[in-house]
Amino acid sequence: MTKKNQTLGEFIIENQKAFPYSTGELSKLINAIRLAAKVVNYEVNKAGLVDILGSSGDINAQGEDQQKLDVLANEKFIQSLTNREIVCGIASEEEDDFVVINSKDNNHQNKYVVLFDPLDGSSNIDVNVSVGTIFSVYRRITPIGTPVSIEDFLQPGRQQVAAGYVVYGTSTMLVYTTGFGVNGFTLNPAIGTFYLSHPNMQYPKDGRIYSVNEGNYVHFPVGVKKYIKYCQEEEEDRPYTSRYIGSLVSDFHRNMIKGGIFIYPKSSLSNNGKLRLLYECNPMAFIAEQAGGRASDGYKPILDVVPTELHQRIPFFCGSENMVAKAEEFIAKYN
Ligand SMILES: O=P(O)(O)OC[C@H]1O[C@](O)(COP(=O)(O)O)[C@@H](O)[C@@H]1O
Ligand SMILES: [Mg+2]
Ligand SMILES: [Mg+2]
């Protein structure tokens, strides 16, 4: 039974008991993420004091300038996951290709793959605006005893066994699901422990917040433009409030608590939008659906999309059920 303020450690053990056949590996994996989140939180919080702001001078697989904190967060999560003998492979926004992680007996006995965005909202790092980490977990589909391969990572989002994010904001929170609801834990920085602060998180069916980079409005498809105008009309409970932090994790988190819709559509600048299916949209879509929300590419559920590439991008509409359904109506009508 979920008890407010129980620690994340207690929650993980309690929930493991719910699955008689569980081997505890998924619990170890979540614990590894918990540890890495605390390490990265420590670095993020003192970022201005040490030489960790700004560019690392390198470019990642997507041609983006890698920030020093992108690189550090990537290292800390890979290290923590590798040291615990639970994952057989890792894919990251900051790694060109997936990384094979072999078990100590050198016989590829581990059964989980993790895909993650080590530092989400990189453009906000240097300006002290909240950023995050996003993770997605699958059971491998290739045989145990063989090296992990690409098909283990290109599974539809509906196959995820766990997904979550960490938001390094006014407080640091870890929010995740294993397919049985969404729970949020807040870090008590004094003792370095996550406590259950947001049990059973639920998206309100309706909301009054829309989140989209309106600076790209001229490049948006007609249906998206019409939906944004709809949000701004003086009708019924509209106009809605516009809120856009520019960190997916933070915009999603606010909208899940208050009710709202986040949109990163395709545009004449980028045919598939900007956000990555495997380690941004799939995990957020799993959490959204588990919290009674909705997530699509404008036409079909994100979780039903069959991935084809590690770093593929996809248009993203995510949030309160009725708001996303309304946006889809406009797209179906005009696009
Ligand atoms: O500046 P834009 O084009 O609005 O993009 C903002 C989006 O890009 C991102 O920063 C992309 O994520 P990364 O920072 O992990 O690359 C999202 O967090 C955010 O929603
Ligand atoms: Mg990101
Ligand atoms: Mg990132």
mmCIF file of C-alpha atoms and ligand atoms in Angstrom:
data_model
loop_
_atom_site.group_PDB
_atom_site.id
_atom_site.type_symbol
_atom_site.label_atom_id
_atom_site.label_comp_id
_atom_site.label_asym_id
_atom_site.label_seq_id
_atom_site.Cartn_x
_atom_site.Cartn_y
_atom_site.Cartn_z
ATOM 1 C CA MET A 1 0.000 0.000 0.000
ATOM 2 C CA THR A 2 1.571 3.299 -1.121
ATOM 3 C CA LYS A 3 2.307 5.498 1.900
ATOM 4 C CA LYS A 4 3.000 9.233 1.474
ATOM 5 C CA ASN A 5 6.569 10.112 2.524
ATOM 6 C CA GLN A 6 7.842 6.580 2.354
ATOM 7 C CA THR A 7 11.326 6.583 0.887
ATOM 8 C CA LEU A 8 11.958 5.617 -2.733
ATOM 9 C CA GLY A 9 13.986 2.641 -1.474
ATOM 10 C CA GLU A 10 11.038 1.388 0.599
ATOM 11 C CA PHE A 11 8.655 1.981 -2.302
ATOM 12 C CA ILE A 12 10.845 -0.008 -4.706
ATOM 13 C CA ILE A 13 11.052 -2.989 -2.311
ATOM 14 C CA GLU A 14 7.329 -2.817 -1.556
ATOM 15 C CA ASN A 15 6.453 -2.792 -5.249
ATOM 16 C CA GLN A 16 8.830 -5.617 -6.023
ATOM 17 C CA LYS A 17 6.889 -7.797 -3.579
ATOM 18 C CA ALA A 18 3.818 -7.211 -5.772
ATOM 19 C CA PHE A 19 5.451 -9.348 -8.495
ATOM 20 C CA PRO A 20 6.071 -12.830 -7.038
ATOM 21 C CA TYR A 21 8.318 -13.860 -9.923
ATOM 22 C CA SER A 22 10.379 -10.686 -9.957
ATOM 23 C CA THR A 23 14.113 -11.249 -9.602
ATOM 24 C CA GLY A 24 14.789 -7.804 -8.188
ATOM 25 C CA GLU A 25 16.773 -6.744 -11.266
ATOM 26 C CA LEU A 26 14.328 -3.968 -12.218
ATOM 27 C CA SER A 27 14.504 -2.713 -8.617
ATOM 28 C CA LYS A 28 18.315 -2.673 -8.833
ATOM 29 C CA LEU A 29 18.011 -0.746 -12.098
ATOM 30 C CA ILE A 30 15.728 1.912 -10.600
ATOM 31 C CA ASN A 31 18.119 2.142 -7.660
ATOM 32 C CA ALA A 32 21.012 2.717 -10.067
ATOM 33 C CA ILE A 33 19.043 5.574 -11.652
ATOM 34 C CA ARG A 34 18.246 6.976 -8.203
ATOM 35 C CA LEU A 35 21.954 7.061 -7.343
ATOM 36 C CA ALA A 36 23.003 8.679 -10.627
ATOM 37 C CA ALA A 37 20.219 11.252 -10.252
ATOM 38 C CA LYS A 38 21.625 12.331 -6.900
ATOM 39 C CA VAL A 39 25.146 12.633 -8.308
ATOM 40 C CA VAL A 40 23.951 14.707 -11.278
ATOM 41 C CA ASN A 41 21.729 16.804 -9.011
ATOM 42 C CA TYR A 42 24.795 17.685 -6.918
ATOM 43 C CA GLU A 43 26.685 18.796 -10.054
ATOM 44 C CA VAL A 44 23.731 20.748 -11.497
ATOM 45 C CA ASN A 45 23.146 22.607 -8.243
ATOM 46 C CA LYS A 46 26.693 23.955 -8.097
ATOM 47 C CA ALA A 47 27.102 24.377 -11.824
ATOM 48 C CA GLY A 48 27.866 28.126 -11.627
ATOM 49 C CA LEU A 49 30.641 27.593 -9.086
ATOM 50 C CA VAL A 50 32.749 25.122 -11.009
ATOM 51 C CA ASP A 51 33.811 24.964 -14.640
ATOM 52 C CA ILE A 52 30.850 22.877 -15.726
ATOM 53 C CA LEU A 53 28.796 25.444 -17.611
ATOM 54 C CA GLY A 54 28.969 25.957 -21.349
ATOM 55 C CA SER A 55 29.947 23.847 -24.307
ATOM 56 C CA SER A 56 32.214 20.806 -24.167
ATOM 57 C CA GLY A 57 33.378 21.741 -27.668
ATOM 58 C CA ASP A 58 32.053 18.458 -29.090
ATOM 59 C CA ILE A 59 29.060 17.754 -31.371
ATOM 60 C CA ASN A 60 26.683 14.818 -30.729
ATOM 61 C CA ALA A 61 25.082 12.387 -33.218
ATOM 62 C CA GLN A 62 22.389 14.919 -33.938
ATOM 63 C CA GLY A 63 24.813 17.675 -34.825
ATOM 64 C CA GLU A 64 24.056 19.505 -31.567
ATOM 65 C CA ASP A 65 26.653 21.274 -29.485
ATOM 66 C CA GLN A 66 27.252 19.017 -26.452
ATOM 67 C CA GLN A 67 27.186 20.933 -23.173
ATOM 68 C CA LYS A 68 29.681 19.933 -20.460
ATOM 69 C CA LEU A 69 26.739 18.845 -18.269
ATOM 70 C CA ASP A 70 25.344 16.701 -21.099
ATOM 71 C CA VAL A 71 28.652 14.809 -21.121
ATOM 72 C CA LEU A 72 28.926 14.574 -17.323
ATOM 73 C CA ALA A 73 25.341 13.361 -16.850
ATOM 74 C CA ASN A 74 25.852 10.809 -19.632
ATOM 75 C CA GLU A 75 28.945 9.418 -17.898
ATOM 76 C CA LYS A 76 27.343 9.270 -14.429
ATOM 77 C CA PHE A 77 24.229 7.364 -15.581
ATOM 78 C CA ILE A 78 26.197 4.918 -17.749
ATOM 79 C CA GLN A 79 28.631 4.293 -14.884
ATOM 80 C CA SER A 80 25.891 3.700 -12.300
ATOM 81 C CA LEU A 81 23.947 1.335 -14.594
ATOM 82 C CA THR A 82 27.058 -0.570 -15.737
ATOM 83 C CA ASN A 83 28.332 -1.126 -12.195
ATOM 84 C CA ARG A 84 25.175 -2.949 -11.177
ATOM 85 C CA GLU A 85 25.198 -5.876 -13.602
ATOM 86 C CA ILE A 86 21.625 -5.352 -14.770
ATOM 87 C CA VAL A 87 21.775 -3.855 -18.230
ATOM 88 C CA CYS A 88 23.013 -5.492 -21.402
ATOM 89 C CA GLY A 89 22.911 -2.293 -23.445
ATOM 90 C CA ILE A 90 22.469 1.474 -23.215
ATOM 91 C CA ALA A 91 21.428 4.041 -25.803
ATOM 92 C CA SER A 92 21.833 7.741 -25.107
ATOM 93 C CA GLU A 93 21.179 11.055 -26.832
ATOM 94 C CA GLU A 94 24.903 11.733 -26.331
ATOM 95 C CA GLU A 95 26.160 8.425 -27.827
ATOM 96 C CA ASP A 96 26.211 7.984 -31.600
ATOM 97 C CA ASP A 97 25.461 4.256 -31.335
ATOM 98 C CA PHE A 98 24.144 1.952 -28.616
ATOM 99 C CA VAL A 99 26.668 0.714 -26.059
ATOM 100 C CA VAL A 100 26.961 -3.027 -25.391
ATOM 101 C CA ILE A 101 27.329 -3.715 -21.664
ATOM 102 C CA ASN A 102 28.553 -7.251 -20.942
ATOM 103 C CA SER A 103 27.983 -9.098 -17.674
ATOM 104 C CA LYS A 104 31.012 -9.859 -15.439
ATOM 105 C CA ASP A 105 31.003 -13.518 -16.528
ATOM 106 C CA ASN A 106 31.379 -12.133 -20.031
ATOM 107 C CA ASN A 107 28.330 -14.140 -21.116
ATOM 108 C CA HIS A 108 25.694 -11.398 -21.760
ATOM 109 C CA GLN A 109 23.406 -12.558 -18.982
ATOM 110 C CA ASN A 110 21.730 -9.197 -18.271
ATOM 111 C CA LYS A 111 18.194 -8.714 -19.576
ATOM 112 C CA TYR A 112 17.398 -4.996 -19.618
ATOM 113 C CA VAL A 113 18.236 -2.190 -22.056
ATOM 114 C CA VAL A 114 18.057 1.464 -21.029
ATOM 115 C CA LEU A 115 17.578 4.419 -23.369
ATOM 116 C CA PHE A 116 18.048 7.873 -21.921
ATOM 117 C CA ASP A 117 18.391 11.591 -22.399
ATOM 118 C CA PRO A 118 21.069 12.423 -19.820
ATOM 119 C CA LEU A 119 20.368 16.133 -19.683
ATOM 120 C CA ASP A 120 17.103 17.447 -21.083
ATOM 121 C CA GLY A 121 16.688 21.161 -21.683
ATOM 122 C CA SER A 122 20.359 21.759 -22.427
ATOM 123 C CA SER A 123 19.673 25.279 -23.718
ATOM 124 C CA ASN A 124 18.600 26.196 -20.174
ATOM 125 C CA ILE A 125 21.690 24.924 -18.311
ATOM 126 C CA ASP A 126 23.682 28.174 -18.423
ATOM 127 C CA VAL A 127 20.718 30.365 -17.500
ATOM 128 C CA ASN A 128 19.745 28.525 -14.318
ATOM 129 C CA VAL A 129 16.371 27.282 -15.597
ATOM 130 C CA SER A 130 15.212 23.783 -14.618
ATOM 131 C CA VAL A 131 16.536 20.854 -16.630
ATOM 132 C CA GLY A 132 16.042 17.104 -16.411
ATOM 133 C CA THR A 133 16.979 13.525 -17.246
ATOM 134 C CA ILE A 134 14.624 11.108 -19.069
ATOM 135 C CA PHE A 135 14.866 7.284 -19.073
ATOM 136 C CA SER A 136 13.121 4.342 -20.727
ATOM 137 C CA VAL A 137 13.589 0.618 -19.936
ATOM 138 C CA TYR A 138 12.842 -2.512 -22.007
ATOM 139 C CA ARG A 139 13.464 -6.223 -21.578
ATOM 140 C CA ARG A 140 15.757 -7.387 -24.353
ATOM 141 C CA ILE A 141 14.127 -9.452 -27.146
ATOM 142 C CA THR A 142 17.309 -11.092 -28.419
ATOM 143 C CA PRO A 143 18.473 -14.264 -26.611
ATOM 144 C CA ILE A 144 20.273 -13.993 -23.255
ATOM 145 C CA GLY A 145 23.893 -15.085 -23.746
ATOM 146 C CA THR A 146 24.289 -13.108 -26.971
ATOM 147 C CA PRO A 147 25.420 -9.490 -27.313
ATOM 148 C CA VAL A 148 22.568 -6.976 -27.350
ATOM 149 C CA SER A 149 21.604 -5.726 -30.804
ATOM 150 C CA ILE A 150 19.740 -2.838 -32.426
ATOM 151 C CA GLU A 151 16.331 -4.570 -32.388
ATOM 152 C CA ASP A 152 16.465 -4.597 -28.583
ATOM 153 C CA PHE A 153 16.338 -0.786 -28.745
ATOM 154 C CA LEU A 154 13.863 -0.364 -31.626
ATOM 155 C CA GLN A 155 10.870 -1.753 -29.708
ATOM 156 C CA PRO A 156 7.518 0.121 -29.774
ATOM 157 C CA GLY A 157 6.987 2.270 -26.664
ATOM 158 C CA ARG A 158 4.154 0.011 -25.513
ATOM 159 C CA GLN A 159 6.810 -2.614 -24.661
ATOM 160 C CA GLN A 160 8.475 -0.389 -22.044
ATOM 161 C CA VAL A 161 8.700 -2.003 -18.586
ATOM 162 C CA ALA A 162 9.591 1.286 -16.892
ATOM 163 C CA ALA A 163 10.023 4.955 -17.743
ATOM 164 C CA GLY A 164 10.657 8.133 -15.826
ATOM 165 C CA TYR A 165 12.338 11.458 -15.493
ATOM 166 C CA VAL A 166 14.262 13.517 -12.999
ATOM 167 C CA VAL A 167 13.578 17.252 -12.863
ATOM 168 C CA TYR A 168 16.356 19.391 -11.399
ATOM 169 C CA GLY A 169 14.168 22.374 -10.515
ATOM 170 C CA THR A 170 13.215 24.382 -7.451
ATOM 171 C CA SER A 171 13.285 20.961 -5.863
ATOM 172 C CA THR A 172 14.634 17.776 -7.396
ATOM 173 C CA MET A 173 12.058 15.125 -8.185
ATOM 174 C CA LEU A 174 12.168 11.629 -9.663
ATOM 175 C CA VAL A 175 8.903 10.605 -11.312
ATOM 176 C CA TYR A 176 8.460 7.119 -12.763
ATOM 177 C CA THR A 177 6.139 4.277 -13.714
ATOM 178 C CA THR A 178 6.534 0.517 -14.103
ATOM 179 C CA GLY A 179 3.116 0.265 -15.710
ATOM 180 C CA PHE A 180 1.175 0.490 -12.441
ATOM 181 C CA GLY A 181 0.561 4.196 -12.096
ATOM 182 C CA VAL A 182 2.897 7.172 -11.801
ATOM 183 C CA ASN A 183 4.578 8.241 -8.546
ATOM 184 C CA GLY A 184 6.739 11.272 -7.776
ATOM 185 C CA PHE A 185 9.528 11.439 -5.204
ATOM 186 C CA THR A 186 11.147 14.618 -3.906
ATOM 187 C CA LEU A 187 14.803 14.678 -2.839
ATOM 188 C CA ASN A 188 15.503 15.890 0.683
ATOM 189 C CA PRO A 189 18.895 17.482 -0.083
ATOM 190 C CA ALA A 190 19.912 17.548 3.591
ATOM 191 C CA ILE A 191 19.931 13.766 3.855
ATOM 192 C CA GLY A 192 20.083 12.813 0.174
ATOM 193 C CA THR A 193 16.912 10.712 0.277
ATOM 194 C CA PHE A 194 13.962 10.701 -2.141
ATOM 195 C CA TYR A 195 10.548 10.658 -0.410
ATOM 196 C CA LEU A 196 7.165 9.862 -1.952
ATOM 197 C CA SER A 197 5.623 13.338 -2.281
ATOM 198 C CA HIS A 198 3.275 12.831 -5.252
ATOM 199 C CA PRO A 199 1.569 9.421 -5.064
ATOM 200 C CA ASN A 200 -0.511 8.232 -8.002
ATOM 201 C CA MET A 201 -0.074 11.323 -10.213
ATOM 202 C CA GLN A 202 -2.980 11.992 -12.596
ATOM 203 C CA TYR A 203 -3.306 14.340 -15.574
ATOM 204 C CA PRO A 204 -6.481 16.445 -15.253
ATOM 205 C CA LYS A 205 -8.718 15.489 -18.220
ATOM 206 C CA ASP A 206 -8.829 19.148 -19.195
ATOM 207 C CA GLY A 207 -6.414 22.031 -18.607
ATOM 208 C CA ARG A 208 -5.883 25.711 -19.351
ATOM 209 C CA ILE A 209 -2.187 25.762 -20.287
ATOM 210 C CA TYR A 210 -0.675 25.346 -23.737
ATOM 211 C CA SER A 211 3.095 24.924 -24.209
ATOM 212 C CA VAL A 212 4.616 25.441 -27.669
ATOM 213 C CA ASN A 213 7.526 27.483 -29.027
ATOM 214 C CA GLU A 214 5.385 30.175 -30.701
ATOM 215 C CA GLY A 215 8.534 31.656 -32.163
ATOM 216 C CA ASN A 216 8.233 28.940 -34.817
ATOM 217 C CA TYR A 217 4.541 29.689 -35.497
ATOM 218 C CA VAL A 218 5.056 30.740 -39.144
ATOM 219 C CA HIS A 219 6.660 27.367 -39.897
ATOM 220 C CA PHE A 220 3.870 25.261 -38.322
ATOM 221 C CA PRO A 221 1.297 23.177 -40.261
ATOM 222 C CA VAL A 222 -2.145 24.834 -40.686
ATOM 223 C CA GLY A 223 -3.825 22.477 -38.206
ATOM 224 C CA VAL A 224 -1.356 23.422 -35.470
ATOM 225 C CA LYS A 225 -1.725 27.150 -36.240
ATOM 226 C CA LYS A 226 -5.518 26.784 -36.028
ATOM 227 C CA TYR A 227 -5.277 24.925 -32.706
ATOM 228 C CA ILE A 228 -3.011 27.657 -31.249
ATOM 229 C CA LYS A 229 -5.540 30.287 -32.376
ATOM 230 C CA TYR A 230 -8.266 28.173 -30.732
ATOM 231 C CA CYS A 231 -6.290 28.266 -27.451
ATOM 232 C CA GLN A 232 -6.072 32.067 -27.726
ATOM 233 C CA GLU A 233 -9.747 32.717 -28.562
ATOM 234 C CA GLU A 234 -12.008 34.468 -26.039
ATOM 235 C CA GLU A 235 -14.531 31.615 -25.790
ATOM 236 C CA GLU A 236 -15.783 29.446 -22.910
ATOM 237 C CA ASP A 237 -12.785 28.830 -20.596
ATOM 238 C CA ARG A 238 -10.362 30.302 -23.128
ATOM 239 C CA PRO A 239 -8.004 31.972 -23.799
ATOM 240 C CA TYR A 240 -5.655 29.455 -22.179
ATOM 241 C CA THR A 241 -2.389 30.540 -20.558
ATOM 242 C CA SER A 242 0.804 30.141 -22.577
ATOM 243 C CA ARG A 243 3.721 28.595 -20.659
ATOM 244 C CA TYR A 244 6.931 27.365 -22.332
ATOM 245 C CA ILE A 245 10.122 26.668 -20.338
ATOM 246 C CA GLY A 246 12.029 25.059 -23.189
ATOM 247 C CA SER A 247 12.858 21.963 -21.114
ATOM 248 C CA LEU A 248 10.508 19.118 -22.109
ATOM 249 C CA VAL A 249 10.708 17.537 -18.628
ATOM 250 C CA SER A 250 9.712 20.759 -16.848
ATOM 251 C CA ASP A 251 6.930 21.678 -19.297
ATOM 252 C CA PHE A 252 5.553 18.118 -19.075
ATOM 253 C CA HIS A 253 5.773 18.054 -15.252
ATOM 254 C CA ARG A 254 3.899 21.347 -14.865
ATOM 255 C CA ASN A 255 1.183 20.312 -17.314
ATOM 256 C CA MET A 256 0.731 16.908 -15.617
ATOM 257 C CA ILE A 257 0.126 18.634 -12.268
ATOM 258 C CA LYS A 258 -1.971 21.584 -13.495
ATOM 259 C CA GLY A 259 -3.532 20.261 -16.722
ATOM 260 C CA GLY A 260 -2.237 21.354 -20.104
ATOM 261 C CA ILE A 261 -0.880 20.381 -23.490
ATOM 262 C CA PHE A 262 2.723 20.336 -24.754
ATOM 263 C CA ILE A 263 3.276 20.537 -28.505
ATOM 264 C CA TYR A 264 6.461 20.157 -30.523
ATOM 265 C CA PRO A 265 5.063 19.728 -34.049
ATOM 266 C CA LYS A 266 6.681 19.100 -37.372
ATOM 267 C CA SER A 267 7.374 22.323 -39.279
ATOM 268 C CA SER A 268 8.799 23.599 -42.532
ATOM 269 C CA LEU A 269 12.119 23.699 -40.622
ATOM 270 C CA SER A 270 12.065 20.032 -39.582
ATOM 271 C CA ASN A 271 9.714 17.465 -41.057
ATOM 272 C CA ASN A 272 9.628 15.334 -37.915
ATOM 273 C CA GLY A 273 9.873 18.091 -35.330
ATOM 274 C CA LYS A 274 12.787 18.073 -32.860
ATOM 275 C CA LEU A 275 12.126 15.601 -30.071
ATOM 276 C CA ARG A 276 13.552 12.059 -30.171
ATOM 277 C CA LEU A 277 11.122 9.140 -30.166
ATOM 278 C CA LEU A 278 13.177 6.609 -28.171
ATOM 279 C CA TYR A 279 14.463 8.583 -25.187
ATOM 280 C CA GLU A 280 12.189 11.637 -25.018
ATOM 281 C CA CYS A 281 8.728 10.933 -26.492
ATOM 282 C CA ASN A 282 8.267 7.200 -25.675
ATOM 283 C CA PRO A 283 9.079 7.506 -21.953
ATOM 284 C CA MET A 284 6.994 10.702 -21.557
ATOM 285 C CA ALA A 285 4.116 9.076 -23.484
ATOM 286 C CA PHE A 286 4.220 5.983 -21.208
ATOM 287 C CA ILE A 287 4.062 8.232 -18.121
ATOM 288 C CA ALA A 288 1.313 10.368 -19.674
ATOM 289 C CA GLU A 289 -0.895 7.379 -20.502
ATOM 290 C CA GLN A 290 -0.251 5.833 -17.063
ATOM 291 C CA ALA A 291 -1.404 9.157 -15.550
ATOM 292 C CA GLY A 292 -4.599 9.253 -17.626
ATOM 293 C CA GLY A 293 -3.199 11.666 -20.222
ATOM 294 C CA ARG A 294 -2.660 11.234 -23.970
ATOM 295 C CA ALA A 295 0.382 11.377 -26.281
ATOM 296 C CA SER A 296 0.424 11.233 -30.074
ATOM 297 C CA ASP A 297 2.263 12.356 -33.191
ATOM 298 C CA GLY A 298 -0.905 14.227 -34.111
ATOM 299 C CA TYR A 299 -2.438 11.169 -35.690
ATOM 300 C CA LYS A 300 -1.647 8.021 -33.665
ATOM 301 C CA PRO A 301 -0.458 7.119 -30.158
ATOM 302 C CA ILE A 302 3.298 7.579 -29.780
ATOM 303 C CA LEU A 303 3.481 4.205 -27.985
ATOM 304 C CA ASP A 304 2.241 2.411 -31.133
ATOM 305 C CA VAL A 305 4.920 3.863 -33.399
ATOM 306 C CA VAL A 306 7.421 1.203 -34.560
ATOM 307 C CA PRO A 307 10.898 2.810 -34.324
ATOM 308 C CA THR A 308 13.327 2.523 -37.229
ATOM 309 C CA GLU A 309 16.361 4.531 -36.042
ATOM 310 C CA LEU A 310 18.081 5.184 -32.699
ATOM 311 C CA HIS A 311 17.907 8.988 -32.892
ATOM 312 C CA GLN A 312 14.733 9.409 -34.973
ATOM 313 C CA ARG A 313 12.562 12.456 -34.268
ATOM 314 C CA ILE A 314 8.772 12.602 -34.144
ATOM 315 C CA PRO A 315 6.099 15.320 -33.816
ATOM 316 C CA PHE A 316 4.845 15.336 -30.214
ATOM 317 C CA PHE A 317 1.433 16.259 -28.766
ATOM 318 C CA CYS A 318 1.158 15.316 -25.111
ATOM 319 C CA GLY A 319 -0.958 16.231 -22.135
ATOM 320 C CA SER A 320 -4.517 16.322 -20.822
ATOM 321 C CA GLU A 321 -6.689 13.813 -22.693
ATOM 322 C CA ASN A 322 -9.316 16.240 -24.008
ATOM 323 C CA MET A 323 -6.793 18.911 -25.024
ATOM 324 C CA VAL A 324 -4.682 16.486 -27.101
ATOM 325 C CA ALA A 325 -7.854 15.051 -28.664
ATOM 326 C CA LYS A 326 -8.901 18.586 -29.643
ATOM 327 C CA ALA A 327 -5.489 19.304 -31.197
ATOM 328 C CA GLU A 328 -5.732 16.034 -33.165
ATOM 329 C CA GLU A 329 -9.166 17.125 -34.425
ATOM 330 C CA PHE A 330 -7.646 20.306 -35.888
ATOM 331 C CA ILE A 331 -4.819 18.356 -37.499
ATOM 332 C CA ALA A 332 -7.201 15.783 -38.985
ATOM 333 C CA LYS A 333 -9.353 18.640 -40.351
ATOM 334 C CA TYR A 334 -6.595 20.823 -41.847
ATOM 335 C CA ASN A 335 -3.588 18.569 -42.554
HETATM 336 O O1 LIG B 1 14.338 25.583 -28.178
HETATM 337 P P1 LIG B 1 13.243 24.769 -28.776
HETATM 338 O O2 LIG B 1 13.373 24.583 -30.257
HETATM 339 O O3 LIG B 1 11.892 25.254 -28.391
HETATM 340 O O4 LIG B 1 13.397 23.288 -28.177
HETATM 341 C C1 LIG B 1 13.174 23.027 -26.830
HETATM 342 C C2 LIG B 1 13.110 21.536 -26.684
HETATM 343 O O5 LIG B 1 14.383 20.991 -26.973
HETATM 344 C C3 LIG B 1 14.869 20.230 -25.859
HETATM 345 O O6 LIG B 1 15.744 21.022 -25.124
HETATM 346 C C4 LIG B 1 15.583 19.026 -26.469
HETATM 347 O O7 LIG B 1 16.175 18.259 -25.501
HETATM 348 P P2 LIG B 1 17.747 18.258 -25.182
HETATM 349 O O8 LIG B 1 18.043 19.501 -24.436
HETATM 350 O O9 LIG B 1 17.884 17.024 -24.378
HETATM 351 O O10 LIG B 1 18.480 18.180 -26.487
HETATM 352 C C5 LIG B 1 13.632 19.884 -25.045
HETATM 353 O O11 LIG B 1 13.884 19.713 -23.682
HETATM 354 C C6 LIG B 1 12.759 21.113 -25.259
HETATM 355 O O12 LIG B 1 11.403 20.829 -25.131
HETATM 356 MG MG MG B 2 15.923 16.266 -24.370
HETATM 357 MG MG MG B 3 19.530 16.043 -23.760
#
